[in-house]
JSON list of C-alpha atoms in Angstrom, two decimals:
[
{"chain": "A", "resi": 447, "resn": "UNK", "atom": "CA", "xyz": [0.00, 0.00, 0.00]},
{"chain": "A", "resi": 448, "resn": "UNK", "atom": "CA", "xyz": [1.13, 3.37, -0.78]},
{"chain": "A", "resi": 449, "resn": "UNK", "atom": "CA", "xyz": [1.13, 5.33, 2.40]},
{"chain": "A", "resi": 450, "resn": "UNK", "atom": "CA", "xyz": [2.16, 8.91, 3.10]},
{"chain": "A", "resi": 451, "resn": "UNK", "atom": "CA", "xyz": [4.90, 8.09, 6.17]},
{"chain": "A", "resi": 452, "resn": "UNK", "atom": "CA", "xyz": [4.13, 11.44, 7.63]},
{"chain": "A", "resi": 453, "resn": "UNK", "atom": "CA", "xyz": [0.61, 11.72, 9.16]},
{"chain": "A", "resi": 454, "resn": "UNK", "atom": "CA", "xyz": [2.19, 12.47, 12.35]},
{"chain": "A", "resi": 455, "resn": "UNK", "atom": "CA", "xyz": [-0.41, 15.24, 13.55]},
{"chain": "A", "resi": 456, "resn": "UNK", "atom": "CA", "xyz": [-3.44, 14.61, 12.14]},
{"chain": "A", "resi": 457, "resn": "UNK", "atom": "CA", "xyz": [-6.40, 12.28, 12.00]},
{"chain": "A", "resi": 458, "resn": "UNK", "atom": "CA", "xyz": [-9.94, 12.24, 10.65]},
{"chain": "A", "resi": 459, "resn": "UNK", "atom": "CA", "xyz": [-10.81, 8.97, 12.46]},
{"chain": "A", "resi": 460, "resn": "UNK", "atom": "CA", "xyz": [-10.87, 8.94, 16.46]},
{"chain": "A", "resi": 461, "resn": "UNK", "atom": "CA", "xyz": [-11.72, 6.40, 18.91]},
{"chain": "A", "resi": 462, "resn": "UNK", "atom": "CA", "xyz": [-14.87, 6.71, 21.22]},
{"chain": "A", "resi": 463, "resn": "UNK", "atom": "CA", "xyz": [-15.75, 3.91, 23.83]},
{"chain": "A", "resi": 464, "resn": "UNK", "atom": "CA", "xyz": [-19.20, 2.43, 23.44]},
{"chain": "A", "resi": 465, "resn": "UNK", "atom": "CA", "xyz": [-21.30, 2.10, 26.91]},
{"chain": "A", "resi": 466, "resn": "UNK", "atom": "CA", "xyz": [-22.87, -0.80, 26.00]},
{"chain": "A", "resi": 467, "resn": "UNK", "atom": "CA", "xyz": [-19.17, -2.35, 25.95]},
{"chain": "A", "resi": 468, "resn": "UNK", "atom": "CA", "xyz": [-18.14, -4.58, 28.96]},
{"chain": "A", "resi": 469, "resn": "UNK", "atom": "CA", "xyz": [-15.73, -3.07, 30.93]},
{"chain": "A", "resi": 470, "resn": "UNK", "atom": "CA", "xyz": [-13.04, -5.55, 30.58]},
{"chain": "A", "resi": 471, "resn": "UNK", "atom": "CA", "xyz": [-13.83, -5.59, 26.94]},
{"chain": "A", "resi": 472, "resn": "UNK", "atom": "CA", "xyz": [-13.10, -1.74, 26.89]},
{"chain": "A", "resi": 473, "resn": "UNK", "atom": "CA", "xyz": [-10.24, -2.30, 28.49]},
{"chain": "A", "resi": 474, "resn": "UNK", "atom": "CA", "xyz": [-8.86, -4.73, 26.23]},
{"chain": "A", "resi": 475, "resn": "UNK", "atom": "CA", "xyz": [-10.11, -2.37, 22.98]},
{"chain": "A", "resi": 476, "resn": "UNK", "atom": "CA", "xyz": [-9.19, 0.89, 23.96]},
{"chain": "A", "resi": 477, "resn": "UNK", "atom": "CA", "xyz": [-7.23, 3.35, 22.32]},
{"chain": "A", "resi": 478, "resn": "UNK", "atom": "CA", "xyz": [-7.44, 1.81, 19.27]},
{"chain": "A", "resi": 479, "resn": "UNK", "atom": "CA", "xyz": [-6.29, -1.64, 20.94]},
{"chain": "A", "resi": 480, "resn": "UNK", "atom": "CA", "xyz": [-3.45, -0.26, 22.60]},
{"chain": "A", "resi": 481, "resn": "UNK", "atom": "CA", "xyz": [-4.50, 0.86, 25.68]},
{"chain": "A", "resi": 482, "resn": "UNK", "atom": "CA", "xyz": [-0.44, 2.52, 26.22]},
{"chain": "A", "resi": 483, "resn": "UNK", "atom": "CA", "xyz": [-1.93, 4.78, 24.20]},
{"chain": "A", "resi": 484, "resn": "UNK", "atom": "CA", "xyz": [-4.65, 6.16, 26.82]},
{"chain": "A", "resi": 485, "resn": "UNK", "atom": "CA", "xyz": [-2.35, 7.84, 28.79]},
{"chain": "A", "resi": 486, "resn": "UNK", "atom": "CA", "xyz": [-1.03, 10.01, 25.96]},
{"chain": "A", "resi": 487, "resn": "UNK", "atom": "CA", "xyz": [-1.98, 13.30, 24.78]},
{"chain": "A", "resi": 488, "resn": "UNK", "atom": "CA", "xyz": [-3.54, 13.26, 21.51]},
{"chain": "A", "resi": 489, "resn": "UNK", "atom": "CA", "xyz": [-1.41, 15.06, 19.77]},
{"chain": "A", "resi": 490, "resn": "UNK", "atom": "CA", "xyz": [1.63, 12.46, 21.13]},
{"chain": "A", "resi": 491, "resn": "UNK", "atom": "CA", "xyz": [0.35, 9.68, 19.41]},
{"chain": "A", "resi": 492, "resn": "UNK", "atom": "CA", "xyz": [1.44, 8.97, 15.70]},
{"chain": "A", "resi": 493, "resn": "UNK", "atom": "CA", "xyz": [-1.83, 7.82, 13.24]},
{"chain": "A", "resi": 494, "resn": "UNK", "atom": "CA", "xyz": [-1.33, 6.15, 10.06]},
{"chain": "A", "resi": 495, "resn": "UNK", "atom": "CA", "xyz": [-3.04, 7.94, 6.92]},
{"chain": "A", "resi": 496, "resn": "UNK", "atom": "CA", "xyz": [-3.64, 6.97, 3.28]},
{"chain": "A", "resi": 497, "resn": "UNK", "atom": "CA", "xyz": [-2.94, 9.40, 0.44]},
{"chain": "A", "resi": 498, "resn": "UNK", "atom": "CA", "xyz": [-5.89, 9.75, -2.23]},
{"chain": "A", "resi": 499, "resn": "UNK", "atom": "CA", "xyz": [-7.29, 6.85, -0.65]},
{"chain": "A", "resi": 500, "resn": "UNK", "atom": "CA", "xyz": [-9.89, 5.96, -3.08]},
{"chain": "A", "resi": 501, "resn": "UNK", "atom": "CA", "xyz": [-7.69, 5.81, -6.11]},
{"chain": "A", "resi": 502, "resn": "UNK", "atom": "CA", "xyz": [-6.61, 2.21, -6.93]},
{"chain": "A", "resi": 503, "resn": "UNK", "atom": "CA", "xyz": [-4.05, 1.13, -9.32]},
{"chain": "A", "resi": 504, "resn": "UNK", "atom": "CA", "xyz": [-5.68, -2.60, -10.08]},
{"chain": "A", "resi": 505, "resn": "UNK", "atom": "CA", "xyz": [-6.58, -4.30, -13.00]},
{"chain": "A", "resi": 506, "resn": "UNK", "atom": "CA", "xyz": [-9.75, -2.24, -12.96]},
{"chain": "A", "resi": 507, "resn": "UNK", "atom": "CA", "xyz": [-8.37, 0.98, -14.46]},
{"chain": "A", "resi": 508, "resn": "UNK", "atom": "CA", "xyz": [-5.24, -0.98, -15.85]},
{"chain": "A", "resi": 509, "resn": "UNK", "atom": "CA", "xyz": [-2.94, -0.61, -12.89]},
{"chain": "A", "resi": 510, "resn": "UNK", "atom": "CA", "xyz": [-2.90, 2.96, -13.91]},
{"chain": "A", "resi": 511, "resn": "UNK", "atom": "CA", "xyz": [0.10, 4.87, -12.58]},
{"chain": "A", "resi": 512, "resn": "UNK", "atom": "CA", "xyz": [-2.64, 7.54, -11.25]},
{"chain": "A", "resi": 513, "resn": "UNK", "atom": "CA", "xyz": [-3.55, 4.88, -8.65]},
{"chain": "A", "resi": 514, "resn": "UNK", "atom": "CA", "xyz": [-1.88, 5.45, -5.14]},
{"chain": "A", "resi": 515, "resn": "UNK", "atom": "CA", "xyz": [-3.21, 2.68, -3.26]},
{"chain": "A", "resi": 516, "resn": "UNK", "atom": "CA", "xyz": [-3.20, -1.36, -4.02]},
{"chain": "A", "resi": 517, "resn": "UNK", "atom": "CA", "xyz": [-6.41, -1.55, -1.07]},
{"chain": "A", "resi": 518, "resn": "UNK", "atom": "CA", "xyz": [-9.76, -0.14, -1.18]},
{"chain": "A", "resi": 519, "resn": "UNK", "atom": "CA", "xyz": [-10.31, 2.49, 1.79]},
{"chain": "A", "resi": 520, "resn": "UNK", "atom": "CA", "xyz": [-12.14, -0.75, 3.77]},
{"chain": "A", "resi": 521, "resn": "UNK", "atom": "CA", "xyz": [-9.37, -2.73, 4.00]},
{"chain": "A", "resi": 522, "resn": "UNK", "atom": "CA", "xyz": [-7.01, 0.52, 4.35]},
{"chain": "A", "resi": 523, "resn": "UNK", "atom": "CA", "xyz": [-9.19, 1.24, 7.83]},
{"chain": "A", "resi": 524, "resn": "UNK", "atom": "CA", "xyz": [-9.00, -2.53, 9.12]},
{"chain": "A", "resi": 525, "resn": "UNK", "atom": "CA", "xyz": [-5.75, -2.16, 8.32]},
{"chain": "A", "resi": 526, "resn": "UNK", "atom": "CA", "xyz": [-5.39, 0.73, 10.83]},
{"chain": "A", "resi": 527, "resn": "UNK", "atom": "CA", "xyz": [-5.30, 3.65, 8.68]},
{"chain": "A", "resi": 528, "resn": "UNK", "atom": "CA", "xyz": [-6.99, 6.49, 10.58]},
{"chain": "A", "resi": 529, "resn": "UNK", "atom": "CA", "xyz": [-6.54, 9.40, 7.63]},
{"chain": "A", "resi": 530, "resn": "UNK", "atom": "CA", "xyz": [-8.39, 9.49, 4.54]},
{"chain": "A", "resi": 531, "resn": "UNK", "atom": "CA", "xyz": [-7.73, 11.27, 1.22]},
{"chain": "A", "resi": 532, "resn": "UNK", "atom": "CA", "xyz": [-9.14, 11.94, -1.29]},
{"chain": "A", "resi": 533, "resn": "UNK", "atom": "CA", "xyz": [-9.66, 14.58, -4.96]},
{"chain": "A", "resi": 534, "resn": "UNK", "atom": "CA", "xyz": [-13.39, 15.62, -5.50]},
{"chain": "A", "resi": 535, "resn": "UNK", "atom": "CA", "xyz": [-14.42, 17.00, -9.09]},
{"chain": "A", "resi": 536, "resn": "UNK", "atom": "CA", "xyz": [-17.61, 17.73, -10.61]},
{"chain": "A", "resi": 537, "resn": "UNK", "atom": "CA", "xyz": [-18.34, 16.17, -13.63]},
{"chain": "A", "resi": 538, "resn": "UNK", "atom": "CA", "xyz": [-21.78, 16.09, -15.71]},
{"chain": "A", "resi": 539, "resn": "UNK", "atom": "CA", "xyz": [-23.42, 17.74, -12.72]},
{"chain": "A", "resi": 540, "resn": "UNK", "atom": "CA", "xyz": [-22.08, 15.21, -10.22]},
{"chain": "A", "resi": 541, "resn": "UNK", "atom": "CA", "xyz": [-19.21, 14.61, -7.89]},
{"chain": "A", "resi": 542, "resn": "UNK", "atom": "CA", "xyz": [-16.67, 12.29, -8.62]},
{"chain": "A", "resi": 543, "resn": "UNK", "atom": "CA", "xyz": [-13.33, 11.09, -7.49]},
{"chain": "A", "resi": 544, "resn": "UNK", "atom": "CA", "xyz": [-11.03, 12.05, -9.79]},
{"chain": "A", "resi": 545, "resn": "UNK", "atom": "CA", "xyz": [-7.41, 12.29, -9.25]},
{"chain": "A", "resi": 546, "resn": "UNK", "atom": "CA", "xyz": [-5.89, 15.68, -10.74]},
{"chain": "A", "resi": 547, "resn": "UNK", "atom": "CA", "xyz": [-8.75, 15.81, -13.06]},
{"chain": "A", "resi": 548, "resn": "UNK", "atom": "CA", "xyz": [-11.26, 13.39, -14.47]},
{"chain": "A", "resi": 549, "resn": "UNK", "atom": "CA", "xyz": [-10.22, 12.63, -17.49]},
{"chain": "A", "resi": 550, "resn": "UNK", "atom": "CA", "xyz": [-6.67, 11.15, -16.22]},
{"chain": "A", "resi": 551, "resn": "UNK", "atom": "CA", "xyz": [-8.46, 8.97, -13.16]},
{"chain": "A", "resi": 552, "resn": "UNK", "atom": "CA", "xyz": [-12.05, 8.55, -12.79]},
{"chain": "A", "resi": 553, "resn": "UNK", "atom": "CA", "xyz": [-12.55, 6.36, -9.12]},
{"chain": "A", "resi": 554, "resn": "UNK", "atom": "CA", "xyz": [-16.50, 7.05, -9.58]},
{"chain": "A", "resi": 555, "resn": "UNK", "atom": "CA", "xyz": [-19.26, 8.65, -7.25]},
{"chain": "A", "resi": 556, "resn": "UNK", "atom": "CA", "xyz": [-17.81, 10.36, -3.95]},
{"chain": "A", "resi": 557, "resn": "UNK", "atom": "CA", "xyz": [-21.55, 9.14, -3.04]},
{"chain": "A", "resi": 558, "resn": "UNK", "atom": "CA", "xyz": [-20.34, 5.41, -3.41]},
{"chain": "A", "resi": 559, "resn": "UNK", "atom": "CA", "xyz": [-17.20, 6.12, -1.58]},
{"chain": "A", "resi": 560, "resn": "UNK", "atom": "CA", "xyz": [-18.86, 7.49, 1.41]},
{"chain": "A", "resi": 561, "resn": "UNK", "atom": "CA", "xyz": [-20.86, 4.67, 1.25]},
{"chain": "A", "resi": 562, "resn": "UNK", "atom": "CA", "xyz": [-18.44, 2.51, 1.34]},
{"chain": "A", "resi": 563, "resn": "UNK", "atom": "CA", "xyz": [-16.81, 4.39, 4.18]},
{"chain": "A", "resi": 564, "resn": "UNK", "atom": "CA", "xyz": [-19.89, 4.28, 6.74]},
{"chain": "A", "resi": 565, "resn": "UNK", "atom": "CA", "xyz": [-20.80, 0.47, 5.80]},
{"chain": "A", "resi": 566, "resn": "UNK", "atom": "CA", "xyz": [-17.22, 0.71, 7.42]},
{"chain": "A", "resi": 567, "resn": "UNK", "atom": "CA", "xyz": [-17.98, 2.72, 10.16]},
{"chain": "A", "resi": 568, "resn": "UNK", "atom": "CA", "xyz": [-21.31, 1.05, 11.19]},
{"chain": "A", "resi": 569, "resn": "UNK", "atom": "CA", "xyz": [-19.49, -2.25, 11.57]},
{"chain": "A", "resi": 570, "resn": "UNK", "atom": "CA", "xyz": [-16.88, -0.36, 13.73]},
{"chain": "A", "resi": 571, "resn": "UNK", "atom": "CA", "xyz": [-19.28, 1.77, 16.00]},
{"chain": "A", "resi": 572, "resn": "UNK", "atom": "CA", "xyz": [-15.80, 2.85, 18.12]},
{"chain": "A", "resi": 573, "resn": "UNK", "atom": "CA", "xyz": [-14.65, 4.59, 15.44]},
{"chain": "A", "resi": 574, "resn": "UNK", "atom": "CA", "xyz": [-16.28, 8.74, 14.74]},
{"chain": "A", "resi": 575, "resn": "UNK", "atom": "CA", "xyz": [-15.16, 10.27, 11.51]},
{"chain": "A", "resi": 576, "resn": "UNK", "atom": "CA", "xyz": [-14.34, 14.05, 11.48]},
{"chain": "A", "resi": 577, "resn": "UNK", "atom": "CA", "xyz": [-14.55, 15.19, 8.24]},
{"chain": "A", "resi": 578, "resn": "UNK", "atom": "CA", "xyz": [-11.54, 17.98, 7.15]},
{"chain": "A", "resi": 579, "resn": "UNK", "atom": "CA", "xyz": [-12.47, 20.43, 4.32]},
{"chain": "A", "resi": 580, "resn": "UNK", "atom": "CA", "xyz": [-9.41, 20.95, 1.71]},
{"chain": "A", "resi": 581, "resn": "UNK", "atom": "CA", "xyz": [-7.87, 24.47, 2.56]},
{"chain": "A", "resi": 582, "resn": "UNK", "atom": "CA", "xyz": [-8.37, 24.93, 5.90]},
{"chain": "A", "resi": 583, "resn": "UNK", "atom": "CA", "xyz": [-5.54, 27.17, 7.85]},
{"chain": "A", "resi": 584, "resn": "UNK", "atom": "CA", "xyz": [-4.53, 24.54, 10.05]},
{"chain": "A", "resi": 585, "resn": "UNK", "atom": "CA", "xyz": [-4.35, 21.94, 7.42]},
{"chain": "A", "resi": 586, "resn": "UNK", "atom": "CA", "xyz": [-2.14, 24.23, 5.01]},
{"chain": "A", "resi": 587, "resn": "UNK", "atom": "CA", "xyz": [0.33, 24.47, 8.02]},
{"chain": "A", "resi": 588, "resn": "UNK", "atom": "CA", "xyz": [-0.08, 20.77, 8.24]},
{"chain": "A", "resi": 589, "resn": "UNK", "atom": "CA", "xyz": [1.20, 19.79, 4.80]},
{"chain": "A", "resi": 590, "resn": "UNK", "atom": "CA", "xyz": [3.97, 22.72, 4.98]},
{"chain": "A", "resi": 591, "resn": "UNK", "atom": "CA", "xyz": [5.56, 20.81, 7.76]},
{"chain": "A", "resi": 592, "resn": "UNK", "atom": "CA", "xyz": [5.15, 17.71, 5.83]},
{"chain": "A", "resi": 593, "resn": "UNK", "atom": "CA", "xyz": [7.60, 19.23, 3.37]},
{"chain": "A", "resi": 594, "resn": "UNK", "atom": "CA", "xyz": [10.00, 20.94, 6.37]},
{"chain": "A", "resi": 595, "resn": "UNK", "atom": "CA", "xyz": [10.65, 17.17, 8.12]},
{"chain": "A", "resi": 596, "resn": "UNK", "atom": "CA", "xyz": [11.06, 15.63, 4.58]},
{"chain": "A", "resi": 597, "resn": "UNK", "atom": "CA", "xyz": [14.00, 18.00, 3.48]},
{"chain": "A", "resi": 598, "resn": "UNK", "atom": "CA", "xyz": [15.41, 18.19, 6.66]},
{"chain": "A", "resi": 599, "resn": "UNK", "atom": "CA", "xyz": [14.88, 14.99, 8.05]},
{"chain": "A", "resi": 600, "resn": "UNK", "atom": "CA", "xyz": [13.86, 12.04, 5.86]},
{"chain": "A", "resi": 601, "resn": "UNK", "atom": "CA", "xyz": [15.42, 12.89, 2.40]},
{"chain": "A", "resi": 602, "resn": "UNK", "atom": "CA", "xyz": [18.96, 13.46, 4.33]},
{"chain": "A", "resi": 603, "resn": "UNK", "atom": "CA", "xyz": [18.15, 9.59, 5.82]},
{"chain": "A", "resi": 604, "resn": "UNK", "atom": "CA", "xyz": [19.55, 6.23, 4.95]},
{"chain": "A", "resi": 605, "resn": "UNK", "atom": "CA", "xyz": [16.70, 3.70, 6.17]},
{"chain": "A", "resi": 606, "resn": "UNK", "atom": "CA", "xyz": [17.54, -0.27, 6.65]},
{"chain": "A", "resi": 607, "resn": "UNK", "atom": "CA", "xyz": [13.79, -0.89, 8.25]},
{"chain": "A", "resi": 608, "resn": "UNK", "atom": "CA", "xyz": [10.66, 0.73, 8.77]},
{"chain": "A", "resi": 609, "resn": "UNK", "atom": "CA", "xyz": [11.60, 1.32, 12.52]},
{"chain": "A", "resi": 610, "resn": "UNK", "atom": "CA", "xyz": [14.44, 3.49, 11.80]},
{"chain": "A", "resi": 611, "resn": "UNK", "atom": "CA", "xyz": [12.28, 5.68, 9.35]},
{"chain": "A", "resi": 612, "resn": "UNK", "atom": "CA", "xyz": [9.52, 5.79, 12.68]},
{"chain": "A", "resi": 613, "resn": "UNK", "atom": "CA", "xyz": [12.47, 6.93, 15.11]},
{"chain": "A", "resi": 614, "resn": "UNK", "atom": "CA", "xyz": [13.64, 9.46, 12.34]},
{"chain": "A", "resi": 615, "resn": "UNK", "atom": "CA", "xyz": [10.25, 11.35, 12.44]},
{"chain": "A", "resi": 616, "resn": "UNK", "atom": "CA", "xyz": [9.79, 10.83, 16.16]},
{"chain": "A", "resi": 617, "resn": "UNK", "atom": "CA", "xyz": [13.39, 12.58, 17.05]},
{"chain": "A", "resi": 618, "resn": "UNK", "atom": "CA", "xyz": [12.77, 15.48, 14.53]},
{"chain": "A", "resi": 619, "resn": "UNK", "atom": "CA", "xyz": [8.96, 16.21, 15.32]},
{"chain": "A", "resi": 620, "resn": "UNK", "atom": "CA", "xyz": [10.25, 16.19, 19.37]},
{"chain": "A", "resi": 621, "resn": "UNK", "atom": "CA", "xyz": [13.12, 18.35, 18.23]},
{"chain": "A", "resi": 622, "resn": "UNK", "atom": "CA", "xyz": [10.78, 20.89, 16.65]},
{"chain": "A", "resi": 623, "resn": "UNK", "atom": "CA", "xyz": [8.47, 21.21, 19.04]},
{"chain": "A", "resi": 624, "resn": "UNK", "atom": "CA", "xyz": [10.89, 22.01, 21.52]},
{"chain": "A", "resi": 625, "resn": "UNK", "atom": "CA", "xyz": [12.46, 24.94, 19.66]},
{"chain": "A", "resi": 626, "resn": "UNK", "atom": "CA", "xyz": [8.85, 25.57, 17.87]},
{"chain": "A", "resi": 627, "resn": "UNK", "atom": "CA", "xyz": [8.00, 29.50, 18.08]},
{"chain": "A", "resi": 628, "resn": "UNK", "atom": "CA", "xyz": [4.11, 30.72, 17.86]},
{"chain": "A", "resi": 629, "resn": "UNK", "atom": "CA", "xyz": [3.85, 31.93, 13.99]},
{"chain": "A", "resi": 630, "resn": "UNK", "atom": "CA", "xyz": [3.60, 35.87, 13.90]},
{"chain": "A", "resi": 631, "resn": "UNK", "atom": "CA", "xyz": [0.75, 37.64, 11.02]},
{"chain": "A", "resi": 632, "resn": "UNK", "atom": "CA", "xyz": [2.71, 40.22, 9.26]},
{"chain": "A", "resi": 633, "resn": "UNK", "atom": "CA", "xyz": [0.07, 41.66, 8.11]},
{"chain": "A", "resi": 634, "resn": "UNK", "atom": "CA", "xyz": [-3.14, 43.01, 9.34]},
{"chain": "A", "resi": 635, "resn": "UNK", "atom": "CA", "xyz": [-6.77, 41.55, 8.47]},
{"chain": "A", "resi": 636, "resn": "UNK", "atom": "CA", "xyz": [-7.67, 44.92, 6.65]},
{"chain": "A", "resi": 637, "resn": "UNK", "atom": "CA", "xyz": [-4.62, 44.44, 4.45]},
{"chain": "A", "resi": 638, "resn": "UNK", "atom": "CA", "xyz": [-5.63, 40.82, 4.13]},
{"chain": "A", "resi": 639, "resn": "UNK", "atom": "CA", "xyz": [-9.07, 41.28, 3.34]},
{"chain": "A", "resi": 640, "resn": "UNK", "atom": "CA", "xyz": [-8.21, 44.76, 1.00]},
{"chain": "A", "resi": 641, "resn": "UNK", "atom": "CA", "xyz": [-6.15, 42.04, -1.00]},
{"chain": "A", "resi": 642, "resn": "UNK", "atom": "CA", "xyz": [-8.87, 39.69, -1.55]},
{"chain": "A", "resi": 643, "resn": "UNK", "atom": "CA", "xyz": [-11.36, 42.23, -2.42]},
{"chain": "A", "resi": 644, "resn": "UNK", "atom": "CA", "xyz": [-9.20, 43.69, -5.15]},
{"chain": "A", "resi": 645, "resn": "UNK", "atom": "CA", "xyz": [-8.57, 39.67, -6.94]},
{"chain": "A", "resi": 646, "resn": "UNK", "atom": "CA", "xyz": [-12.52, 39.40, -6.44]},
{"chain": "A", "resi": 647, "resn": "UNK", "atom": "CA", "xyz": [-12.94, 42.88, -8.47]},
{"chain": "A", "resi": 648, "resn": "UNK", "atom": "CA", "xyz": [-10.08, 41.66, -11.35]},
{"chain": "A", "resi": 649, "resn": "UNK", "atom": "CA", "xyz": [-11.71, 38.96, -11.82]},
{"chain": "A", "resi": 650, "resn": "UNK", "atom": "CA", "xyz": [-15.31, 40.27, -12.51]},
{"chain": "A", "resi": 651, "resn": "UNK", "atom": "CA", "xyz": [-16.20, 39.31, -15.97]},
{"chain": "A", "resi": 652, "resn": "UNK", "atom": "CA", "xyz": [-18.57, 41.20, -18.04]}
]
């Protein structure tokens, strides 16, 4: 499976205990079936995502070299994937998956997906999706630092294993948080918002 290594600090898939689960059941399940995990802070504990999740490269599109992922999203979450990707494009009044545009990958109906998704979810009623629209701040600052710990950490690397790639990441993301520094607007919302309102008026058409 192709996976992005990085998903380090964010998740759209968290765990919630069930009351009608037996005690030493939810013990046993917890924290995603680690229960080392529980006593962690959130943001301490390293998920697994999938990029572009829906888009397979099988015999079904040709093993097209558009395809990121060798498993459908339901076996990606069994698998313990707990971030999922995906394009969205509207095509013939509908939205599809398509990767970069529709006419190079076509994965079908985001409908079916979804579908697909909460059959998933209903068979896994510990799991809650949060669902992350493309764009957000925090997100953009999210796949920025994504490209900070792969030219300063992981493209430097030699890796024998998988575990040495893991401590890699772990070193450099406690490294960075300890010398982290709150990011600083240099400019003010008016400014901001004078700058958008200008594009908006450019690109009036008449």
């Amino acid at each position: 499976m192709l996976l992005r290594p990085l998903i380090s600090l964010l998740s759209l898939l968290s765990l919630t205990a069930a009351a009608s689960v037996s005690p030493s059941r939810r013990q046993s399940a917890a924290c995603n079936n680690s229960p080392s995990l529980c006593s962690k802070a959130y943001n301490s504990v390293v998920h697994l995502g999938a990029h572009d999740s829906p888009f397979l490269r099988d015999a079904s599109n040709g093993f097209s070299a558009s395809g990121n992922q060798y498993f459908n999203s339901s076996v990606q979450l069994s698998a313990g994937v707990r971030l999922l990707s995906a394009q969205v494009h509207k095509s013939n009044s509908e939205w599809h998956l398509c990767h970069s545009s529709c006419d190079l990958l076509d994965a079908g109906l985001l409908s079916d997906w979804l579908e697909e998704i909460k059959t998933w979810l209903d068979k896994n009623p510990r799991i809650t999706m949060h669902f992350t629209p493309t764009s957000c701040s925090w997100l953009n600052m999210v796949e920025i630092f994504f490209g900070i710990i792969t030219r300063q950490a992981i493209r430097r690397g030699t890796f024998t294993d998988v575990t040495g790639l893991q401590d890699t990441i772990r070193t450099y993301i406690d490294s960075y948080n300890e010398r982290a520094t709150p990011f600083t607007w240099t400019k003010t919302a008016d400014e901001l918002l004078g700058k958008i309102k200008r594009k908006s008026i450019n690109n009036t058409r008449h």
